[in-house]
Amino acid sequence: MKRGAAGFASLHSVWALAPFLLLVSGCGGGTPLLHPAQTLPSGDVRAAGGVSANVAIGGLASGLRDARNIAAANPSAAGASPDYAKGALVAAAIAPGLAPFVGARVGVGQAFEGGLAYTGRAVRVDMRRAFDFGPWALSIGVGGSAALYGTQQGSDLPNVDLGSLHGYGADLPVLVGWKSDNSLYMVWFGGRGGYEHDTIDTLTSEPGSLPASAEPVHLAADRFWGGAVLGVATGFNHVHVALELSAAYQAVRGTYNGNTVTVQGFTLAPATALWWKF
């Protein structure tokens, strides 16, 4: 009864977060894995629902902060300087903030597993293969993602309309993981790297922020990143609660309003989800 009550409490907590998840939908740029190293048996399905965050630190955070200060001090200069361009690239390519996480995974046999996830900003499709060594496993996968046009909220930076952003990317995760008997506890860790290209090409200037004769603002960014992943999950029967933390070094190079700049730094991406296996 105690375990059943705990599972019910976890489920109730996730449903209580539903209104909050709707409010933050499409804000953050984090794309967590939120799965263990072990793959599912053929035909088994695991659904997941939760929330993720993407936090910019170091040069990425200072670039975004400087752009906000420029816009606050002199709105008419917003978009004209390389420093403002760096902040625009961070807002578009890194997208700090919160977002919902909804995903499903299915075992396809021969230790292969496929997955589909929606993170507010993007969708990700992946395939991976696991190699089991008793309670331990090694997982190697490849994923493709697409930043969805019109799903994000507007930026607080003038002339950076995230609702007009779209893009594509790919990533390669490698995980090592352990699970206890009956999968009561699971732990996974490893590395992950990837690339993403983002574009904003339907922007128009806001009155007063750029000269009236200016052309529509164009943003194009290429982001390369690599880092580490650590996750844990606990539960019983068909219900588990998972927590994951990713840390990555990000380098973004791109062009905004004629300024070609590079900005780099670190991000932290905590995430949590409730799993249902059936």
PDB file of N, CA, C and O in Angstrom, residues 184-218:
ATOM      1  N   LEU A 184      14.393  -1.585  -9.936  1.00  0.00           N
ATOM      2  CA  LEU A 184      13.955  -0.663  -8.883  1.00  0.00           C
ATOM      3  C   LEU A 184      14.757   0.627  -8.926  1.00  0.00           C
ATOM      4  O   LEU A 184      14.212   1.719  -8.721  1.00  0.00           O
ATOM      5  N   TYR A 185      16.053   0.505  -9.206  1.00  0.00           N
ATOM      6  CA  TYR A 185      16.918   1.673  -9.349  1.00  0.00           C
ATOM      7  C   TYR A 185      17.681   1.571 -10.668  1.00  0.00           C
ATOM      8  O   TYR A 185      18.106   0.493 -11.072  1.00  0.00           O
ATOM      9  N   MET A 186      17.869   2.724 -11.325  1.00  0.00           N
ATOM     10  CA  MET A 186      18.660   2.802 -12.548  1.00  0.00           C
ATOM     11  C   MET A 186      19.558   4.038 -12.476  1.00  0.00           C
ATOM     12  O   MET A 186      19.128   5.093 -12.001  1.00  0.00           O
ATOM     13  N   VAL A 187      20.776   3.882 -12.959  1.00  0.00           N
ATOM     14  CA  VAL A 187      21.732   4.994 -13.027  1.00  0.00           C
ATOM     15  C   VAL A 187      22.382   4.961 -14.404  1.00  0.00           C
ATOM     16  O   VAL A 187      22.718   3.875 -14.906  1.00  0.00           O
ATOM     17  N   TRP A 188      22.526   6.128 -15.029  1.00  0.00           N
ATOM     18  CA  TRP A 188      23.214   6.188 -16.320  1.00  0.00           C
ATOM     19  C   TRP A 188      24.070   7.453 -16.399  1.00  0.00           C
ATOM     20  O   TRP A 188      23.755   8.473 -15.793  1.00  0.00           O
ATOM     21  N   PHE A 189      25.161   7.346 -17.148  1.00  0.00           N
ATOM     22  CA  PHE A 189      26.055   8.491 -17.337  1.00  0.00           C
ATOM     23  C   PHE A 189      26.786   8.300 -18.660  1.00  0.00           C
ATOM     24  O   PHE A 189      26.868   7.183 -19.189  1.00  0.00           O
ATOM     25  N   GLY A 190      27.301   9.389 -19.191  1.00  0.00           N
ATOM     26  CA  GLY A 190      28.016   9.292 -20.455  1.00  0.00           C
ATOM     27  C   GLY A 190      28.256  10.635 -21.095  1.00  0.00           C
ATOM     28  O   GLY A 190      28.189  11.692 -20.441  1.00  0.00           O
ATOM     29  N   GLY A 191      28.502  10.608 -22.397  1.00  0.00           N
ATOM     30  CA  GLY A 191      28.795  11.823 -23.146  1.00  0.00           C
ATOM     31  C   GLY A 191      27.826  12.001 -24.299  1.00  0.00           C
ATOM     32  O   GLY A 191      27.203  11.047 -24.781  1.00  0.00           O
ATOM     33  N   ARG A 192      27.717  13.244 -24.745  1.00  0.00           N
ATOM     34  CA  ARG A 192      26.796  13.566 -25.838  1.00  0.00           C
ATOM     35  C   ARG A 192      27.292  14.813 -26.559  1.00  0.00           C
ATOM     36  O   ARG A 192      27.701  15.797 -25.924  1.00  0.00           O
ATOM     37  N   GLY A 193      27.279  14.774 -27.871  1.00  0.00           N
ATOM     38  CA  GLY A 193      27.678  15.934 -28.664  1.00  0.00           C
ATOM     39  C   GLY A 193      26.761  16.095 -29.845  1.00  0.00           C
ATOM     40  O   GLY A 193      26.069  15.147 -30.255  1.00  0.00           O
ATOM     41  N   GLY A 194      26.743  17.322 -30.406  1.00  0.00           N
ATOM     42  CA  GLY A 194      25.842  17.516 -31.530  1.00  0.00           C
ATOM     43  C   GLY A 194      26.046  18.843 -32.243  1.00  0.00           C
ATOM     44  O   GLY A 194      26.932  19.648 -31.909  1.00  0.00           O
ATOM     45  N   TYR A 195      25.200  19.039 -33.239  1.00  0.00           N
ATOM     46  CA  TYR A 195      25.219  20.235 -34.090  1.00  0.00           C
ATOM     47  C   TYR A 195      23.784  20.665 -34.365  1.00  0.00           C
ATOM     48  O   TYR A 195      22.884  19.818 -34.488  1.00  0.00           O
ATOM     49  N   GLU A 196      23.567  21.977 -34.454  1.00  0.00           N
ATOM     50  CA  GLU A 196      22.243  22.486 -34.826  1.00  0.00           C
ATOM     51  C   GLU A 196      22.393  23.759 -35.650  1.00  0.00           C
ATOM     52  O   GLU A 196      23.257  24.596 -35.369  1.00  0.00           O
ATOM     53  N   HIS A 197      21.547  23.884 -36.662  1.00  0.00           N
ATOM     54  CA  HIS A 197      21.491  25.095 -37.480  1.00  0.00           C
ATOM     55  C   HIS A 197      20.119  25.728 -37.285  1.00  0.00           C
ATOM     56  O   HIS A 197      19.098  25.068 -37.436  1.00  0.00           O
ATOM     57  N   ASP A 198      20.106  27.017 -36.925  1.00  0.00           N
ATOM     58  CA  ASP A 198      18.859  27.747 -36.682  1.00  0.00           C
ATOM     59  C   ASP A 198      18.799  28.984 -37.558  1.00  0.00           C
ATOM     60  O   ASP A 198      19.824  29.641 -37.814  1.00  0.00           O
ATOM     61  N   THR A 199      17.585  29.326 -37.983  1.00  0.00           N
ATOM     62  CA  THR A 199      17.369  30.480 -38.856  1.00  0.00           C
ATOM     63  C   THR A 199      16.132  31.248 -38.422  1.00  0.00           C
ATOM     64  O   THR A 199      15.117  30.654 -38.050  1.00  0.00           O
ATOM     65  N   ILE A 200      16.235  32.565 -38.451  1.00  0.00           N
ATOM     66  CA  ILE A 200      15.073  33.453 -38.360  1.00  0.00           C
ATOM     67  C   ILE A 200      15.106  34.306 -39.619  1.00  0.00           C
ATOM     68  O   ILE A 200      15.987  35.140 -39.783  1.00  0.00           O
ATOM     69  N   ASP A 201      14.167  34.089 -40.510  1.00  0.00           N
ATOM     70  CA  ASP A 201      14.226  34.798 -41.790  1.00  0.00           C
ATOM     71  C   ASP A 201      12.929  35.492 -42.167  1.00  0.00           C
ATOM     72  O   ASP A 201      12.759  35.928 -43.295  1.00  0.00           O
ATOM     73  N   THR A 202      12.008  35.632 -41.200  1.00  0.00           N
ATOM     74  CA  THR A 202      10.764  36.344 -41.503  1.00  0.00           C
ATOM     75  C   THR A 202      10.546  37.515 -40.555  1.00  0.00           C
ATOM     76  O   THR A 202       9.432  37.973 -40.375  1.00  0.00           O
ATOM     77  N   LEU A 203      11.640  37.974 -39.943  1.00  0.00           N
ATOM     78  CA  LEU A 203      11.529  39.101 -39.014  1.00  0.00           C
ATOM     79  C   LEU A 203      11.280  40.410 -39.752  1.00  0.00           C
ATOM     80  O   LEU A 203      11.794  40.635 -40.839  1.00  0.00           O
ATOM     81  N   THR A 204      10.519  41.282 -39.133  1.00  0.00           N
ATOM     82  CA  THR A 204      10.400  42.664 -39.591  1.00  0.00           C
ATOM     83  C   THR A 204      10.767  43.578 -38.446  1.00  0.00           C
ATOM     84  O   THR A 204      10.594  43.233 -37.280  1.00  0.00           O
ATOM     85  N   SER A 205      11.274  44.757 -38.766  1.00  0.00           N
ATOM     86  CA  SER A 205      11.750  45.668 -37.738  1.00  0.00           C
ATOM     87  C   SER A 205      10.595  46.255 -36.952  1.00  0.00           C
ATOM     88  O   SER A 205       9.551  46.585 -37.498  1.00  0.00           O
ATOM     89  N   GLU A 206      10.792  46.402 -35.633  1.00  0.00           N
ATOM     90  CA  GLU A 206       9.818  47.085 -34.802  1.00  0.00           C
ATOM     91  C   GLU A 206      10.000  48.592 -34.961  1.00  0.00           C
ATOM     92  O   GLU A 206      11.122  49.076 -35.119  1.00  0.00           O
ATOM     93  N   PRO A 207       8.910  49.386 -34.890  1.00  0.00           N
ATOM     94  CA  PRO A 207       9.039  50.836 -35.024  1.00  0.00           C
ATOM     95  C   PRO A 207       9.996  51.405 -33.995  1.00  0.00           C
ATOM     96  O   PRO A 207       9.907  51.116 -32.810  1.00  0.00           O
ATOM     97  N   GLY A 208      10.956  52.180 -34.490  1.00  0.00           N
ATOM     98  CA  GLY A 208      11.890  52.860 -33.599  1.00  0.00           C
ATOM     99  C   GLY A 208      13.104  52.057 -33.241  1.00  0.00           C
ATOM    100  O   GLY A 208      14.051  52.588 -32.675  1.00  0.00           O
ATOM    101  N   SER A 209      13.126  50.737 -33.499  1.00  0.00           N
ATOM    102  CA  SER A 209      14.261  49.934 -33.093  1.00  0.00           C
ATOM    103  C   SER A 209      15.349  49.892 -34.166  1.00  0.00           C
ATOM    104  O   SER A 209      16.507  49.690 -33.864  1.00  0.00           O
ATOM    105  N   LEU A 210      14.965  50.083 -35.431  1.00  0.00           N
ATOM    106  CA  LEU A 210      15.910  50.160 -36.530  1.00  0.00           C
ATOM    107  C   LEU A 210      15.409  51.214 -37.501  1.00  0.00           C
ATOM    108  O   LEU A 210      14.223  51.551 -37.505  1.00  0.00           O
ATOM    109  N   PRO A 211      16.282  51.766 -38.325  1.00  0.00           N
ATOM    110  CA  PRO A 211      15.820  52.736 -39.302  1.00  0.00           C
ATOM    111  C   PRO A 211      14.706  52.185 -40.169  1.00  0.00           C
ATOM    112  O   PRO A 211      14.669  50.997 -40.480  1.00  0.00           O
ATOM    113  N   ALA A 212      13.793  53.050 -40.568  1.00  0.00           N
ATOM    114  CA  ALA A 212      12.633  52.608 -41.347  1.00  0.00           C
ATOM    115  C   ALA A 212      13.037  51.996 -42.666  1.00  0.00           C
ATOM    116  O   ALA A 212      12.319  51.171 -43.228  1.00  0.00           O
ATOM    117  N   SER A 213      14.215  52.368 -43.184  1.00  0.00           N
ATOM    118  CA  SER A 213      14.656  51.853 -44.475  1.00  0.00           C
ATOM    119  C   SER A 213      15.376  50.523 -44.375  1.00  0.00           C
ATOM    120  O   SER A 213      15.778  49.957 -45.382  1.00  0.00           O
ATOM    121  N   ALA A 214      15.552  50.023 -43.129  1.00  0.00           N
ATOM    122  CA  ALA A 214      16.309  48.792 -42.962  1.00  0.00           C
ATOM    123  C   ALA A 214      15.564  47.601 -43.530  1.00  0.00           C
ATOM    124  O   ALA A 214      14.348  47.547 -43.506  1.00  0.00           O
ATOM    125  N   GLU A 215      16.350  46.641 -44.035  1.00  0.00           N
ATOM    126  CA  GLU A 215      15.766  45.405 -44.534  1.00  0.00           C
ATOM    127  C   GLU A 215      15.323  44.545 -43.351  1.00  0.00           C
ATOM    128  O   GLU A 215      15.802  44.724 -42.233  1.00  0.00           O
ATOM    129  N   PRO A 216      14.400  43.624 -43.570  1.00  0.00           N
ATOM    130  CA  PRO A 216      14.048  42.697 -42.495  1.00  0.00           C
ATOM    131  C   PRO A 216      15.285  42.014 -41.924  1.00  0.00           C
ATOM    132  O   PRO A 216      16.203  41.642 -42.663  1.00  0.00           O
ATOM    133  N   VAL A 217      15.328  41.870 -40.593  1.00  0.00           N
ATOM    134  CA  VAL A 217      16.491  41.311 -39.924  1.00  0.00           C
ATOM    135  C   VAL A 217      16.584  39.807 -40.184  1.00  0.00           C
ATOM    136  O   VAL A 217      15.600  39.091 -40.064  1.00  0.00           O
ATOM    137  N   HIS A 218      17.766  39.349 -40.528  1.00  0.00           N
ATOM    138  CA  HIS A 218      18.001  37.930 -40.785  1.00  0.00           C
ATOM    139  C   HIS A 218      18.977  37.400 -39.746  1.00  0.00           C
ATOM    140  O   HIS A 218      19.992  38.033 -39.438  1.00  0.00           O
TER     141      HIS A 218
END
